[in-house]
mmCIF file of C-alpha atoms in Angstrom:
data_model
loop_
_atom_site.group_PDB
_atom_site.id
_atom_site.type_symbol
_atom_site.label_atom_id
_atom_site.label_comp_id
_atom_site.label_asym_id
_atom_site.label_seq_id
_atom_site.Cartn_x
_atom_site.Cartn_y
_atom_site.Cartn_z
ATOM 1 C CA MET R 3 14.673 -22.527 -3.643
ATOM 2 C CA GLY R 4 15.563 -20.225 -0.765
ATOM 3 C CA LYS R 5 14.169 -16.819 -0.169
ATOM 4 C CA GLU R 6 15.424 -14.453 -2.855
ATOM 5 C CA ARG R 7 16.745 -10.993 -2.109
ATOM 6 C CA PHE R 8 15.174 -8.476 -4.438
ATOM 7 C CA TYR R 9 17.229 -5.414 -3.580
ATOM 8 C CA GLY R 10 15.488 -3.405 -6.288
ATOM 9 C CA LEU R 11 12.246 -3.600 -4.348
ATOM 10 C CA ASN R 12 13.788 -1.542 -1.541
ATOM 11 C CA HIS R 13 14.009 1.384 -3.955
ATOM 12 C CA LEU R 14 10.358 1.007 -4.907
ATOM 13 C CA ARG R 15 9.192 0.735 -1.309
ATOM 14 C CA ALA R 16 11.213 3.814 -0.397
ATOM 15 C CA LEU R 17 9.694 5.640 -3.363
ATOM 16 C CA ALA R 18 6.204 4.583 -2.269
ATOM 17 C CA ILE R 19 6.521 5.973 1.256
ATOM 18 C CA ILE R 20 8.018 9.245 -0.029
ATOM 19 C CA LEU R 21 5.071 9.620 -2.419
ATOM 20 C CA VAL R 22 2.598 8.992 0.402
ATOM 21 C CA LEU R 23 4.336 11.463 2.713
ATOM 22 C CA LEU R 24 4.276 14.204 0.082
ATOM 23 C CA TYR R 25 0.638 13.536 -0.757
ATOM 24 C CA HIS R 26 -0.557 13.589 2.838
ATOM 25 C CA TYR R 27 1.634 16.557 3.773
ATOM 26 C CA ARG R 28 -0.674 18.716 1.675
ATOM 27 C CA MET R 29 -3.335 18.487 4.394
ATOM 28 C CA PHE R 30 -0.979 20.361 6.745
ATOM 29 C CA GLU R 31 0.767 23.706 6.374
ATOM 30 C CA HIS R 32 3.168 23.245 3.470
ATOM 31 C CA PRO R 33 5.339 25.071 0.918
ATOM 32 C CA ALA R 34 3.785 25.746 -2.475
ATOM 33 C CA TRP R 35 6.053 23.303 -4.328
ATOM 34 C CA VAL R 36 4.447 20.398 -2.460
ATOM 35 C CA ASP R 37 1.196 21.059 -4.326
ATOM 36 C CA THR R 38 3.089 21.064 -7.619
ATOM 37 C CA ILE R 39 4.541 17.577 -7.230
ATOM 38 C CA GLY R 40 2.651 16.128 -4.275
ATOM 39 C CA TRP R 41 -0.532 15.379 -6.222
ATOM 40 C CA VAL R 42 1.124 12.308 -7.777
ATOM 41 C CA GLY R 43 1.592 10.877 -4.277
ATOM 42 C CA TRP R 44 -1.772 9.131 -4.279
ATOM 43 C CA THR R 45 -0.177 6.493 -6.513
ATOM 44 C CA GLY R 46 2.202 5.576 -3.691
ATOM 45 C CA VAL R 47 -0.520 3.401 -2.183
ATOM 46 C CA ASP R 48 -1.005 1.684 -5.554
ATOM 47 C CA LEU R 49 2.728 0.954 -5.632
ATOM 48 C CA PHE R 50 2.459 -0.545 -2.139
ATOM 49 C CA PHE R 51 -0.416 -2.723 -3.384
ATOM 50 C CA VAL R 52 1.617 -4.019 -6.339
ATOM 51 C CA LEU R 53 4.581 -4.742 -4.054
ATOM 52 C CA SER R 54 2.399 -6.544 -1.503
ATOM 53 C CA GLY R 55 0.675 -8.582 -4.193
ATOM 54 C CA PHE R 56 4.021 -9.729 -5.571
ATOM 55 C CA LEU R 57 5.823 -10.376 -2.286
ATOM 56 C CA ILE R 58 2.996 -12.116 -0.416
ATOM 57 C CA SER R 59 1.894 -14.223 -3.364
ATOM 58 C CA GLY R 60 5.545 -15.018 -4.078
ATOM 59 C CA GLN R 61 5.913 -16.523 -0.604
ATOM 60 C CA LEU R 62 2.849 -18.668 -1.131
ATOM 61 C CA PHE R 63 3.714 -19.677 -4.691
ATOM 62 C CA ARG R 64 7.220 -20.758 -3.639
ATOM 63 C CA GLU R 65 5.692 -22.931 -0.926
ATOM 64 C CA ILE R 66 3.270 -24.438 -3.425
ATOM 65 C CA LYS R 67 6.077 -25.003 -5.928
ATOM 66 C CA GLU R 68 8.283 -26.789 -3.407
ATOM 67 C CA HIS R 69 5.762 -28.606 -1.208
ATOM 68 C CA ARG R 70 2.426 -28.529 -3.072
ATOM 69 C CA LYS R 71 0.783 -27.096 0.038
ATOM 70 C CA ILE R 72 0.440 -23.954 2.149
ATOM 71 C CA LYS R 73 1.067 -23.881 5.880
ATOM 72 C CA LEU R 74 -1.816 -21.567 6.595
ATOM 73 C CA GLY R 75 -1.156 -21.293 10.322
ATOM 74 C CA THR R 76 2.476 -20.324 9.784
ATOM 75 C CA PHE R 77 1.554 -17.775 7.135
ATOM 76 C CA MET R 78 -1.088 -16.147 9.346
ATOM 77 C CA ALA R 79 1.238 -16.106 12.354
ATOM 78 C CA LYS R 80 3.937 -14.308 10.350
ATOM 79 C CA ARG R 81 1.431 -11.747 9.119
ATOM 80 C CA PHE R 82 0.047 -11.266 12.634
ATOM 81 C CA PHE R 83 3.416 -10.535 14.256
ATOM 82 C CA ARG R 84 4.447 -8.279 11.380
ATOM 83 C CA ILE R 85 1.255 -6.222 11.104
ATOM 84 C CA ILE R 86 -0.712 -6.242 14.347
ATOM 85 C CA PRO R 87 1.659 -5.047 17.118
ATOM 86 C CA PRO R 88 2.634 -1.754 15.387
ATOM 87 C CA TYR R 89 -0.974 -1.264 14.304
ATOM 88 C CA ALA R 90 -2.296 -1.924 17.810
ATOM 89 C CA PHE R 91 0.164 0.597 19.262
ATOM 90 C CA THR R 92 -0.949 3.196 16.726
ATOM 91 C CA LEU R 93 -4.582 2.563 17.644
ATOM 92 C CA PHE R 94 -3.623 3.089 21.296
ATOM 93 C CA LEU R 95 -2.096 6.459 20.401
ATOM 94 C CA TYR R 96 -5.138 7.574 18.447
ATOM 95 C CA PHE R 97 -7.815 6.390 20.869
ATOM 96 C CA CYS R 98 -6.091 7.044 24.199
ATOM 97 C CA ILE R 99 -4.020 10.166 23.455
ATOM 98 C CA PRO R 100 -6.310 12.638 21.653
ATOM 99 C CA PHE R 101 -3.428 15.076 21.131
ATOM 100 C CA PHE R 102 -1.952 12.621 18.624
ATOM 101 C CA ARG R 103 -4.972 13.001 16.328
ATOM 102 C CA GLU R 104 -4.437 15.098 13.219
ATOM 103 C CA ARG R 105 -8.192 15.640 12.795
ATOM 104 C CA GLU R 106 -11.218 15.890 15.042
ATOM 105 C CA HIS R 107 -13.127 12.619 14.736
ATOM 106 C CA LEU R 108 -12.298 8.922 14.555
ATOM 107 C CA GLN R 109 -14.421 6.132 13.201
ATOM 108 C CA PRO R 110 -15.562 3.563 15.793
ATOM 109 C CA LEU R 111 -12.852 1.300 17.187
ATOM 110 C CA TRP R 112 -14.550 -1.858 15.940
ATOM 111 C CA LYS R 113 -14.064 -0.747 12.338
ATOM 112 C CA PHE R 114 -10.317 -0.501 12.861
ATOM 113 C CA ILE R 115 -10.124 -3.805 14.739
ATOM 114 C CA SER R 116 -12.172 -5.651 12.122
ATOM 115 C CA PHE R 117 -10.243 -4.041 9.229
ATOM 116 C CA THR R 118 -13.467 -2.828 7.638
ATOM 117 C CA GLN R 119 -12.754 0.876 8.087
ATOM 118 C CA ASN R 120 -12.367 1.369 4.327
ATOM 119 C CA TYR R 121 -16.095 0.751 3.807
ATOM 120 C CA GLY R 122 -18.332 3.720 4.529
ATOM 121 C CA LEU R 123 -15.329 5.930 5.282
ATOM 122 C CA ASP R 124 -16.438 9.557 5.316
ATOM 123 C CA VAL R 125 -13.028 11.194 5.120
ATOM 124 C CA PHE R 126 -14.439 14.703 5.600
ATOM 125 C CA ASP R 127 -16.189 14.043 8.894
ATOM 126 C CA TYR R 128 -14.050 11.131 10.135
ATOM 127 C CA GLY R 129 -10.658 11.865 8.627
ATOM 128 C CA THR R 130 -8.487 10.940 11.608
ATOM 129 C CA PHE R 131 -6.275 7.902 10.851
ATOM 130 C CA SER R 132 -8.162 7.622 7.575
ATOM 131 C CA HIS R 133 -5.026 6.328 5.860
ATOM 132 C CA ALA R 134 -5.594 2.969 7.577
ATOM 133 C CA TRP R 135 -8.035 2.251 4.725
ATOM 134 C CA SER R 136 -5.216 0.749 2.636
ATOM 135 C CA LEU R 137 -4.119 -1.482 5.513
ATOM 136 C CA CYS R 138 -7.687 -2.787 5.680
ATOM 137 C CA ILE R 139 -7.492 -3.812 2.025
ATOM 138 C CA GLU R 140 -4.145 -5.507 2.564
ATOM 139 C CA GLU R 141 -5.395 -7.420 5.601
ATOM 140 C CA GLN R 142 -8.417 -8.635 3.656
ATOM 141 C CA PHE R 143 -5.996 -9.695 0.911
ATOM 142 C CA TYR R 144 -3.791 -11.606 3.387
ATOM 143 C CA LEU R 145 -6.854 -13.521 4.556
ATOM 144 C CA LEU R 146 -8.428 -14.308 1.194
ATOM 145 C CA LEU R 147 -5.449 -15.056 -1.061
ATOM 146 C CA PRO R 148 -4.166 -18.181 0.771
ATOM 147 C CA LEU R 149 -7.724 -19.503 1.034
ATOM 148 C CA VAL R 150 -8.242 -19.069 -2.710
ATOM 149 C CA LEU R 151 -4.913 -20.738 -3.466
ATOM 150 C CA LEU R 152 -5.723 -23.624 -1.110
ATOM 151 C CA PHE R 153 -9.017 -24.131 -2.935
ATOM 152 C CA LEU R 154 -7.271 -24.107 -6.325
ATOM 153 C CA LEU R 155 -4.732 -26.598 -4.989
ATOM 154 C CA ARG R 156 -7.504 -28.853 -3.791
ATOM 155 C CA ILE R 157 -9.174 -28.930 -7.202
ATOM 156 C CA LYS R 158 -5.756 -29.116 -8.917
ATOM 157 C CA ALA R 159 -6.263 -25.861 -10.808
ATOM 158 C CA ILE R 160 -3.559 -23.573 -9.456
ATOM 159 C CA GLU R 161 -2.552 -22.627 -13.004
ATOM 160 C CA HIS R 162 -5.978 -21.034 -13.463
ATOM 161 C CA ILE R 163 -4.824 -18.113 -11.347
ATOM 162 C CA LYS R 164 -3.425 -16.502 -14.496
ATOM 163 C CA TYR R 165 -6.965 -16.392 -15.904
ATOM 164 C CA ILE R 166 -8.667 -15.405 -12.658
ATOM 165 C CA ILE R 167 -6.485 -12.305 -12.183
ATOM 166 C CA PRO R 168 -7.474 -10.548 -15.457
ATOM 167 C CA VAL R 169 -11.106 -11.334 -14.692
ATOM 168 C CA LEU R 170 -10.767 -9.702 -11.261
ATOM 169 C CA ILE R 171 -9.289 -6.582 -12.844
ATOM 170 C CA VAL R 172 -12.167 -6.358 -15.318
ATOM 171 C CA VAL R 173 -14.643 -6.902 -12.471
ATOM 172 C CA SER R 174 -13.030 -4.050 -10.537
ATOM 173 C CA ILE R 175 -13.325 -1.735 -13.553
ATOM 174 C CA VAL R 176 -16.988 -2.690 -14.003
ATOM 175 C CA LEU R 177 -17.696 -2.089 -10.309
ATOM 176 C CA ARG R 178 -16.061 1.341 -10.503
ATOM 177 C CA TYR R 179 -18.251 2.130 -13.507
ATOM 178 C CA PHE R 180 -21.330 1.042 -11.544
ATOM 179 C CA SER R 181 -20.308 3.099 -8.487
ATOM 180 C CA TRP R 182 -19.656 6.130 -10.673
ATOM 181 C CA THR R 183 -23.020 6.014 -12.429
ATOM 182 C CA GLU R 184 -25.069 5.090 -9.367
ATOM 183 C CA TYR R 185 -23.437 7.026 -6.536
ATOM 184 C CA VAL R 186 -20.955 9.616 -7.807
ATOM 185 C CA LEU R 187 -22.441 11.031 -11.003
ATOM 186 C CA PRO R 188 -25.718 12.154 -9.330
ATOM 187 C CA ASP R 189 -23.628 14.363 -6.994
ATOM 188 C CA ILE R 190 -21.182 15.648 -9.597
ATOM 189 C CA ASN R 191 -22.365 19.250 -9.258
ATOM 190 C CA SER R 192 -22.923 19.184 -5.505
ATOM 191 C CA ASP R 193 -20.742 19.665 -2.456
ATOM 192 C CA ASP R 194 -20.989 15.914 -1.785
ATOM 193 C CA PHE R 195 -19.163 14.907 -4.971
ATOM 194 C CA TRP R 196 -15.753 14.381 -3.369
ATOM 195 C CA ARG R 197 -17.282 12.580 -0.399
ATOM 196 C CA ALA R 198 -19.146 10.192 -2.689
ATOM 197 C CA TRP R 199 -16.085 9.609 -4.879
ATOM 198 C CA TYR R 200 -13.866 8.662 -1.960
ATOM 199 C CA MET R 201 -16.487 6.500 -0.278
ATOM 200 C CA LYS R 202 -17.671 4.613 -3.344
ATOM 201 C CA ILE R 203 -14.629 4.463 -5.651
ATOM 202 C CA TYR R 204 -11.354 5.252 -3.886
ATOM 203 C CA TYR R 205 -11.620 3.345 -0.599
ATOM 204 C CA PRO R 206 -13.644 0.116 -1.116
ATOM 205 C CA THR R 207 -11.716 -3.113 -1.642
ATOM 206 C CA HIS R 208 -13.803 -4.281 -4.590
ATOM 207 C CA THR R 209 -12.953 -1.148 -6.580
ATOM 208 C CA ARG R 210 -9.215 -1.253 -5.756
ATOM 209 C CA LEU R 211 -8.227 -4.771 -6.791
ATOM 210 C CA ASP R 212 -5.943 -3.707 -9.651
ATOM 211 C CA GLY R 213 -2.639 -3.236 -7.825
ATOM 212 C CA LEU R 214 -2.826 -6.387 -5.712
ATOM 213 C CA ALA R 215 -4.030 -8.400 -8.702
ATOM 214 C CA ILE R 216 -1.138 -7.247 -10.902
ATOM 215 C CA GLY R 217 1.315 -8.126 -8.135
ATOM 216 C CA VAL R 218 -0.156 -11.621 -7.747
ATOM 217 C CA LEU R 219 -0.067 -12.225 -11.506
ATOM 218 C CA ILE R 220 3.613 -11.248 -11.623
ATOM 219 C CA GLY R 221 4.281 -13.460 -8.603
ATOM 220 C CA TYR R 222 2.671 -16.441 -10.313
ATOM 221 C CA LEU R 223 4.416 -16.003 -13.658
ATOM 222 C CA PHE R 224 7.775 -15.312 -12.007
ATOM 223 C CA ASN R 225 7.568 -18.568 -10.056
ATOM 224 C CA PHE R 226 5.955 -20.892 -12.594
ATOM 225 C CA SER R 227 6.986 -19.662 -16.058
ATOM 226 C CA LEU R 228 10.635 -20.170 -16.958
ATOM 227 C CA LYS R 229 10.212 -18.219 -20.205
ATOM 228 C CA PHE R 230 8.672 -15.273 -18.373
ATOM 229 C CA ARG R 231 11.423 -15.223 -15.775
ATOM 230 C CA ALA R 232 14.155 -15.516 -18.400
ATOM 231 C CA ALA R 233 12.689 -12.580 -20.332
ATOM 232 C CA VAL R 234 12.490 -10.486 -17.156
ATOM 233 C CA ASP R 235 16.096 -11.273 -16.258
ATOM 234 C CA ARG R 236 17.263 -10.448 -19.784
ATOM 235 C CA TYR R 237 15.495 -7.128 -20.341
ATOM 236 C CA GLY R 238 15.722 -5.496 -16.923
ATOM 237 C CA ASN R 239 16.774 -1.992 -17.923
ATOM 238 C CA LEU R 240 14.366 -1.960 -20.849
ATOM 239 C CA LEU R 241 11.562 -2.869 -18.448
ATOM 240 C CA LEU R 242 12.607 -0.033 -16.147
ATOM 241 C CA LEU R 243 12.500 2.439 -19.022
ATOM 242 C CA THR R 244 9.158 1.080 -20.236
ATOM 243 C CA GLY R 245 7.765 1.269 -16.701
ATOM 244 C CA LEU R 246 8.838 4.877 -16.301
ATOM 245 C CA MET R 247 7.260 5.789 -19.635
ATOM 246 C CA ALA R 248 4.075 3.955 -18.655
ATOM 247 C CA ILE R 249 3.967 5.799 -15.327
ATOM 248 C CA GLY R 250 4.379 9.095 -17.177
ATOM 249 C CA PHE R 251 1.428 8.225 -19.396
ATOM 250 C CA SER R 252 -0.652 7.071 -16.423
ATOM 251 C CA LEU R 253 -0.016 10.301 -14.514
ATOM 252 C CA TRP R 254 -0.963 12.311 -17.590
ATOM 253 C CA PHE R 255 -4.115 10.245 -17.986
ATOM 254 C CA CYS R 256 -4.924 10.649 -14.281
ATOM 255 C CA LYS R 257 -4.128 14.352 -14.044
ATOM 256 C CA ASP R 258 -7.692 14.881 -12.838
ATOM 257 C CA GLN R 259 -7.788 12.227 -10.145
ATOM 258 C CA VAL R 260 -11.578 12.201 -9.778
ATOM 259 C CA SER R 261 -12.477 12.317 -13.463
ATOM 260 C CA GLU R 262 -14.619 9.689 -15.137
ATOM 261 C CA ASN R 263 -11.719 8.276 -17.155
ATOM 262 C CA THR R 264 -9.459 8.044 -14.120
ATOM 263 C CA SER R 265 -12.197 6.399 -12.087
ATOM 264 C CA PHE R 266 -12.792 3.759 -14.748
ATOM 265 C CA PHE R 267 -9.284 2.978 -16.063
ATOM 266 C CA GLY R 268 -6.764 5.140 -14.199
ATOM 267 C CA PHE R 269 -6.172 2.751 -11.315
ATOM 268 C CA THR R 270 -5.562 -0.073 -13.790
ATOM 269 C CA PHE R 271 -3.094 1.955 -15.834
ATOM 270 C CA VAL R 272 -1.192 2.966 -12.692
ATOM 271 C CA ALA R 273 -1.089 -0.636 -11.422
ATOM 272 C CA VAL R 274 0.161 -2.007 -14.744
ATOM 273 C CA SER R 275 2.789 0.745 -14.952
ATOM 274 C CA TYR R 276 4.098 0.013 -11.480
ATOM 275 C CA GLY R 277 3.966 -3.698 -12.314
ATOM 276 C CA ILE R 278 6.327 -3.130 -15.254
ATOM 277 C CA LEU R 279 8.601 -1.050 -13.017
ATOM 278 C CA LEU R 280 8.571 -3.871 -10.460
ATOM 279 C CA LEU R 281 9.642 -6.344 -13.146
ATOM 280 C CA GLY R 282 12.555 -4.109 -13.999
ATOM 281 C CA SER R 283 13.547 -3.824 -10.349
ATOM 282 C CA ILE R 284 13.717 -7.616 -9.812
ATOM 283 C CA SER R 285 15.524 -8.410 -13.067
ATOM 284 C CA LYS R 286 19.059 -9.729 -12.672
ATOM 285 C CA SER R 287 20.187 -7.452 -15.502
ATOM 286 C CA SER R 288 18.683 -4.295 -14.007
ATOM 287 C CA PHE R 289 20.982 -1.751 -12.429
ATOM 288 C CA LEU R 290 18.445 -1.369 -9.594
ATOM 289 C CA SER R 291 18.770 -4.993 -8.517
ATOM 290 C CA LYS R 292 22.540 -5.284 -8.410
ATOM 291 C CA LYS R 293 23.294 -3.587 -5.114
ATOM 292 C CA LYS R 294 21.729 -2.897 -1.748
ATOM 293 C CA TYR R 295 21.804 0.790 -0.808
ATOM 294 C CA TYR R 296 21.729 1.783 2.847
ATOM 295 C CA LEU R 297 19.373 4.754 2.497
ATOM 296 C CA THR R 298 16.637 3.049 0.496
ATOM 297 C CA SER R 299 16.916 -0.231 2.415
ATOM 298 C CA GLN R 300 16.495 1.585 5.734
ATOM 299 C CA LEU R 301 13.637 3.729 4.467
ATOM 300 C CA ALA R 302 11.990 0.617 3.033
ATOM 301 C CA ALA R 303 12.330 -1.196 6.363
ATOM 302 C CA LEU R 304 10.732 1.744 8.182
ATOM 303 C CA SER R 305 7.990 2.318 5.608
ATOM 304 C CA TYR R 306 5.200 0.456 7.447
ATOM 305 C CA SER R 307 5.749 2.182 10.793
ATOM 306 C CA ILE R 308 6.164 5.552 9.084
ATOM 307 C CA TYR R 309 2.952 4.957 7.177
ATOM 308 C CA LEU R 310 1.060 4.211 10.373
ATOM 309 C CA SER R 311 2.325 7.162 12.410
ATOM 310 C CA HIS R 312 3.223 9.951 9.987
ATOM 311 C CA LYS R 313 0.068 12.068 10.197
ATOM 312 C CA GLY R 314 0.130 12.187 13.980
ATOM 313 C CA ILE R 315 3.850 12.985 14.020
ATOM 314 C CA ILE R 316 3.514 15.785 11.451
ATOM 315 C CA HIS R 317 0.564 17.226 13.374
ATOM 316 C CA ILE R 318 2.523 17.290 16.647
ATOM 317 C CA ALA R 319 5.686 18.675 15.030
ATOM 318 C CA GLN R 320 3.846 21.523 13.357
ATOM 319 C CA TRP R 321 1.912 22.307 16.539
ATOM 320 C CA LEU R 322 5.168 22.613 18.483
ATOM 321 C CA ILE R 323 6.732 24.785 15.775
ATOM 322 C CA GLU R 324 3.732 27.110 15.539
ATOM 323 C CA LYS R 325 3.680 27.382 19.316
ATOM 324 C CA GLU R 326 7.043 29.155 18.987
ATOM 325 C CA ASN R 327 5.431 31.633 16.564
ATOM 326 C CA ILE R 328 7.274 30.106 13.610
ATOM 327 C CA SER R 329 5.450 29.548 10.328
ATOM 328 C CA ALA R 330 4.992 25.861 9.566
ATOM 329 C CA SER R 331 4.652 26.355 5.819
ATOM 330 C CA GLY R 332 8.352 26.373 4.949
ATOM 331 C CA THR R 333 10.516 23.701 3.367
ATOM 332 C CA ILE R 334 12.756 23.464 6.443
ATOM 333 C CA VAL R 335 9.722 22.590 8.563
ATOM 334 C CA LEU R 336 8.833 19.873 6.038
ATOM 335 C CA PHE R 337 12.243 18.267 6.530
ATOM 336 C CA ILE R 338 11.857 18.585 10.301
ATOM 337 C CA CYS R 339 8.499 16.821 10.102
ATOM 338 C CA PHE R 340 9.837 14.068 7.838
ATOM 339 C CA THR R 341 12.806 13.600 10.190
ATOM 340 C CA GLY R 342 10.311 13.226 13.020
ATOM 341 C CA CYS R 343 8.541 10.536 11.003
ATOM 342 C CA ILE R 344 11.812 8.628 10.586
ATOM 343 C CA ILE R 345 12.561 8.909 14.312
ATOM 344 C CA ALA R 346 9.075 7.557 15.049
ATOM 345 C CA GLY R 347 9.758 4.722 12.613
ATOM 346 C CA LEU R 348 12.960 3.853 14.477
ATOM 347 C CA PHE R 349 11.042 3.867 17.762
ATOM 348 C CA TYR R 350 8.525 1.426 16.296
ATOM 349 C CA ARG R 351 11.348 -0.772 14.988
ATOM 350 C CA PHE R 352 13.275 -1.182 18.226
ATOM 351 C CA VAL R 353 10.451 -0.987 20.772
ATOM 352 C CA ILE R 354 7.685 -2.854 18.954
ATOM 353 C CA GLU R 355 8.742 -4.602 15.769
ATOM 354 C CA LYS R 356 11.965 -6.273 16.929
ATOM 355 C CA PRO R 357 10.420 -7.750 20.117
ATOM 356 C CA SER R 358 7.436 -8.875 18.039
ATOM 357 C CA ASP R 359 9.748 -10.559 15.535
ATOM 358 C CA GLN R 360 11.587 -12.305 18.355
ATOM 359 C CA ALA R 361 8.294 -13.550 19.807
ATOM 360 C CA LYS R 362 7.309 -14.847 16.362
ATOM 361 C CA ASN R 363 10.583 -16.757 16.044
ATOM 362 C CA ARG R 364 10.207 -18.291 19.506
ATOM 363 C CA ILE R 365 6.726 -19.514 18.645
ATOM 364 C CA LEU R 366 7.417 -20.754 15.104
ATOM 365 C CA ASN R 367 10.924 -22.104 15.784
ATOM 366 C CA PRO R 368 10.933 -23.190 19.443
ATOM 367 C CA LYS R 369 14.031 -25.410 19.057
ATOM 368 C CA THR R 370 16.209 -22.509 17.893
#
């Protein structure tokens, strides 16, 4: 089976980066309406996690299905050339050009290089390039998932993944409960409450397994269960509607992002909701999957580079605007800043990502 084109996923990836941009824009000068709708943007990262879990596991599961093995070196090389060059360039901007920094202080370089920045991240004192925390989780996922699958292949138990995933989700919920009671609850009435919540619940990998796990479970069932795939292909629009309703419930449930209920179950509800929406977007009967749209496909393709650079770009754009004695809190300035983010994404694509992709192809396919 060749690589499938899930056009519906472009819409979800475009939605995810828009959500993230709106959420993070609140830390800059912004119009009042951004606060009204931007608070839901924190779920954009969860949507990215679900998408990554599905797409990356899908690649590996297809290889297992066809060849009963995983070419670990090839997989890691593809991930390296896709992720590292744009990330390394962004690190260069942050560490060598202080003007690019949207906040005052950076964590040590070794934490970014080792992809462990999400542990012990004090976002209030070291908030510069703090959004790299989610990339850390994804990189850890890219390393561990193929190793786990190789182990299951070796013991001839790959089908057990459908039991392991629910266990991981329960473990993540239990660990969030432990972190809440041990680290967050004691500070609930102090100025350190938010700091503790972010450090112990929001950023660590072990408390944020839900989205990736849901994506992997869908990837497994989609590749190995004919009944599951047939049902998905048959009920695409119904799945979209159900996913939207589930997202509405999840956002209502998570209205207070740092509440006890949200901390325990909110991340799971959001991940499951986006998982249902993902199923609808890949269904052959879904209106989202039938056609490729230029706008969402381009925004989806730029989403990684925009994610990396957007805070620095917004900071610079607003600094230049305010230097002309123009208020940066208007809606027009927001569109100027977002346009700047897209331009930066195009720069990354043509100057960094395309040459990196060409180098990858020369190394992995030397004969062509």
